[in-house]
Amino acid sequence: MTSLHSKIPAGPLAEKWTSYKWTQNLVNPANKRKLDIIVVGTGLAGASAAASFGELGFKVKAFCIHDSPRRAHSIAAQGGINATKNYKNDGDSVYRLFYDTIKGGDYRSREANVYRLAEVSGPIIDQCVAQGVPFAREYGGLLDNRSFGGALVSRTFYARGQTGQQLLLGAYGALCKEVNKGSVTMYTRREMMDLVIVDGRARGIIVRNTLTGELERHSAHAVLLATGGYGNVFFLSTMAMNSNGSAAWQCYKKGAYFGNPCFTQIHPTCIPVHGDYQSKLTLMSESLRNDGRIWVPKKAEDAEKIRMGTLRPTEIPDDNRDYYLERRYPAFGNLVPRDVASRAAKERCDAGFGVGSTGLAVYLDFEDAINRLGRNAIEAKYGNLFQMYEKIVDENPYNTPMMIFPAVHYIMGGLWVDYELQTTIPGLFAAGEANFSDHGANRLGASALMQGLSDGYFILPYTIQNYLADQIGVPRFKTDLPEFEKAERDVFDRIQRLLSIKGHRTVDSIHKELGHIMWNHVGMGRNGEGLAKAIELIRNLREEFWKEVKVPGKATDVNIELEKAIRLADYLEIGELMARDALHREESCGGHFREEYQTPEGEALRNDQDFAYVAAWEYTGYGKEPELHKEHIEFENIEVKQRNYKTS
Amino acid sequence: MIKNNNNKSMDLTLKIWRQENAQARGRFETYKVTGISPDCSFLEMLDILNEKLVMEGVEPVAFDHDCREGICGACSLYINGRPHGPDHGITTCQLHMRKFKDGDTIIIEPWRAKAFPVIKDLMVDRSAFDRIIQVGGYISVNTGAAPDANSIPVSKENADSSMDAAACIGCGACVAACKNASAMLFISAKVSQLALLPQGRPEAARRVQIMVSKMDELGFGNCTNTYACEAECPKEIKVTNIARMNREFFSAKVCGEKKK
């Protein structure tokens, strides 16, 4: 049994990372050449880590499911990346970013991790600028910033509405540089199917070549998982179609603990759902809340008329509009954190004030900003987002307010990792969205890019050496070991089983059904009864899947239905663990809102007495109840209190 | 929710290129889809077709796609003779069925270029783009070696032009649109992005030469100024980038700067 040891260094908060680096073990350059590292996933975290490992001299094998590392879903992040440069002279500091992130995460993340994240945020910006990331600049030639939710300072660096794209292309460039140098070997169109453990350590992976269907074995001295989040368990989310949780889930089934699986971020500003054929949801960047004002009609009869199509939003006078975020949260207004903004939208829609033909939408209005700054200024800031909206909705947001509604966007939960980003399996590390660390129960905007790059550029290159230092005597592994043999055989059997069912339901039809269960019971509002029901429904659906799914084609070819079926089989297990975790956590915190636990004003009501811990789940076998381990979270530097965005 | 198009629906005939693998001979197959909402995206329409095909026991049509919001560059498709279809400045995943009419016949093909061989149906191999970037489409800076971000001022104008070029998503529409299957717009976008920034200058001469020679080696054609690439680029990357690349290329040659 592995015990949960977070390995947080001793000493004052501000000196922990420095003292870790001072005392850690390093690997000398000649030995680095003899050590192999597998990196699965080449988004921001994976690409930055793989490139940095390569620069250090390790031999790296990097894997991605796409045809090119440049397509990872980090590319879709729009708004920006936080860093404590304090270029605006508005009072930012490492401590303030640390504080905002802990508070934003509703006091469910580790102080030491978050402080380190804030510490390395500045060097990330330096690194990206040196790589040629074209961040927005002021006329004087220096970098510009904007504001994001949950902060009172402007610390978000951005490249128009395409910050994720530009940062990913920077990391991709660094990765390409190392591929060219020969230190990184890139394997594209490979999907990780299993983790191989030899003598208790992660020593390799089994991947499926999605073009040929061939199963391949790869070995290494350490494995880094940077495979993103599992938000597509909801079917509809802002994740890319190929984003999936399978690699992390296979690691869980091999013994890695899963941390806080129920912590899901529902982003407040997405384009609303519009039809049952819909395949995904599109985010409208949080940066829009810098200038857009969110409202619904004050009078229920106006909302009714809008839903019927007999009244237009522009015909409602200002007095009859309810700018509910400004009303409820005067200090932060439209820039409250995402969980708060999402719940407030749901509350208004549930109360009958929602707009759009379904009543499941609120307005994000730029009229004031256009009057104040002019249309050109708004276009310069948000032009590509407005265009994206218009293409989807067929309405011009310059003339009529945008309609938005919350949607699943990010998963704070993930593989449990210690301070070194190592999972409970020695030699298996997890980075970026795939791990659970840093964001607690709610992630602040523009912090995902920061975390992915901090893990990859500035944390793992140190911590992985501390692990590898005692592996220098271990020769390169052959993949004909029985452990590899068995893992490959298991994967092969799983695939054959899926192909042999030949049932009557498509993968997507079952996935949509799972999505409905998750959204209705494990979504924005959760309660004990609904969660218990969800577990039962998911189990039944899982049974149906294994009896009724229809997967045409062969295993030895491009087979998209098979890829989807493999992922869905895992989602049908992930969903249950999420519901179970949500059911056991009898409190509300961040994105986890249990309807039974709220303040009289409808705010999340934490229970620090009983739940100030990370829930780390251990797999005990198929269909068996997982075992809960608790890592208690200590706060030595921050006073824990109820989150308040009403006053500063 | 979205503009009230829900009561209208479309019946369409699709002529889709089917090809089992790179070696097999391809052919057009005709399919019908019915009851398509104008608010449906083009790829969602193909999802509906594929659901139908799966239930009929026919292998679904393979096509590349991922983010479905116009940024990852995975989707492609030559639709009625145009890369990314009839609308301007968008990718196929951002194309909506309201751009078509009930009863239309839509012809769907893969990108066609020697350097982008077909993998299956509508999927093509665009790894040649990665190989071009790998030889030098970056600034060689190791992690941790960077000076403070504000120690390198960049004029707003140059930063904006650099960003205009950097918006390229590497989808390959420029190659598909070009009668010579040239990758000049793609390469010039990367060359321009980096050449416009002071950080990119030290390697500028080497970069442009090595990327262009890699492009030639991989079987892409050359530019004959038809501007089809600019017309079809979903990110509206300008051909002025090609002019900038040519200037960089000539000056590197004239100054006799070495490739390696």
PDB file of C-alpha atoms in Angstrom, chain A residues 24-35 37 48-60 174 177-178 181-184 455-466 468, chain B residues 141-145:
ATOM      1  CA  GLN A  24      17.761  17.733  -4.644  1.00  0.00           C
ATOM      2  CA  ASN A  25      19.779  15.126  -6.515  1.00  0.00           C
ATOM      3  CA  LEU A  26      20.987  15.921 -10.012  1.00  0.00           C
ATOM      4  CA  VAL A  27      22.137  13.699 -12.845  1.00  0.00           C
ATOM      5  CA  ASN A  28      25.456  14.475 -14.519  1.00  0.00           C
ATOM      6  CA  PRO A  29      25.457  15.194 -18.272  1.00  0.00           C
ATOM      7  CA  ALA A  30      27.129  11.914 -19.257  1.00  0.00           C
ATOM      8  CA  ASN A  31      24.529   9.923 -17.350  1.00  0.00           C
ATOM      9  CA  LYS A  32      21.611  11.905 -18.755  1.00  0.00           C
ATOM     10  CA  ARG A  33      22.373  10.461 -22.176  1.00  0.00           C
ATOM     11  CA  LYS A  34      21.796   6.983 -20.789  1.00  0.00           C
ATOM     12  CA  LEU A  35      18.371   7.748 -19.363  1.00  0.00           C
ATOM     13  CA  ILE A  37      11.950   9.528 -20.556  1.00  0.00           C
ATOM     14  CA  SER A  48       7.477  22.136 -22.760  1.00  0.00           C
ATOM     15  CA  ALA A  49       8.606  19.219 -20.594  1.00  0.00           C
ATOM     16  CA  ALA A  50       9.796  17.089 -23.527  1.00  0.00           C
ATOM     17  CA  ALA A  51      11.743  20.022 -24.993  1.00  0.00           C
ATOM     18  CA  SER A  52      13.300  20.895 -21.639  1.00  0.00           C
ATOM     19  CA  PHE A  53      14.270  17.265 -20.925  1.00  0.00           C
ATOM     20  CA  GLY A  54      15.850  17.094 -24.367  1.00  0.00           C
ATOM     21  CA  GLU A  55      17.815  20.284 -23.751  1.00  0.00           C
ATOM     22  CA  LEU A  56      19.149  18.786 -20.526  1.00  0.00           C
ATOM     23  CA  GLY A  57      20.441  15.795 -22.458  1.00  0.00           C
ATOM     24  CA  PHE A  58      17.926  13.068 -21.638  1.00  0.00           C
ATOM     25  CA  LYS A  59      16.684  10.796 -24.414  1.00  0.00           C
ATOM     26  CA  VAL A  60      13.020  11.578 -24.853  1.00  0.00           C
ATOM     27  CA  ALA A 174      11.137  24.226 -28.745  1.00  0.00           C
ATOM     28  CA  LYS A 177      14.290  22.175 -32.114  1.00  0.00           C
ATOM     29  CA  GLU A 178      14.986  19.116 -29.948  1.00  0.00           C
ATOM     30  CA  LYS A 181      18.825  17.881 -32.563  1.00  0.00           C
ATOM     31  CA  GLY A 182      17.950  14.211 -32.104  1.00  0.00           C
ATOM     32  CA  SER A 183      17.283  14.326 -28.367  1.00  0.00           C
ATOM     33  CA  VAL A 184      13.517  13.917 -28.786  1.00  0.00           C
ATOM     34  CA  ASP A 455       5.153  22.111 -14.787  1.00  0.00           C
ATOM     35  CA  GLY A 456       6.893  21.549 -18.104  1.00  0.00           C
ATOM     36  CA  TYR A 457       9.548  24.255 -18.240  1.00  0.00           C
ATOM     37  CA  PHE A 458      10.430  24.906 -14.650  1.00  0.00           C
ATOM     38  CA  ILE A 459       9.345  22.152 -12.276  1.00  0.00           C
ATOM     39  CA  LEU A 460       9.696  18.729 -13.891  1.00  0.00           C
ATOM     40  CA  PRO A 461      13.172  19.356 -15.335  1.00  0.00           C
ATOM     41  CA  TYR A 462      14.279  19.575 -11.686  1.00  0.00           C
ATOM     42  CA  THR A 463      12.061  17.054  -9.930  1.00  0.00           C
ATOM     43  CA  ILE A 464      12.411  14.268 -12.478  1.00  0.00           C
ATOM     44  CA  GLN A 465      16.170  14.387 -11.974  1.00  0.00           C
ATOM     45  CA  ASN A 466      15.684  13.791  -8.281  1.00  0.00           C
ATOM     46  CA  LEU A 468      16.355   9.581 -12.048  1.00  0.00           C
TER      47      LEU A 468
ATOM     48  CA  VAL B 141      16.522  29.335 -26.932  1.00  0.00           C
ATOM     49  CA  ASN B 142      16.829  26.838 -24.142  1.00  0.00           C
ATOM     50  CA  THR B 143      14.577  26.861 -21.102  1.00  0.00           C
ATOM     51  CA  GLY B 144      15.825  29.200 -18.436  1.00  0.00           C
ATOM     52  CA  ALA B 145      18.145  31.198 -20.686  1.00  0.00           C
TER      53      ALA B 145
END
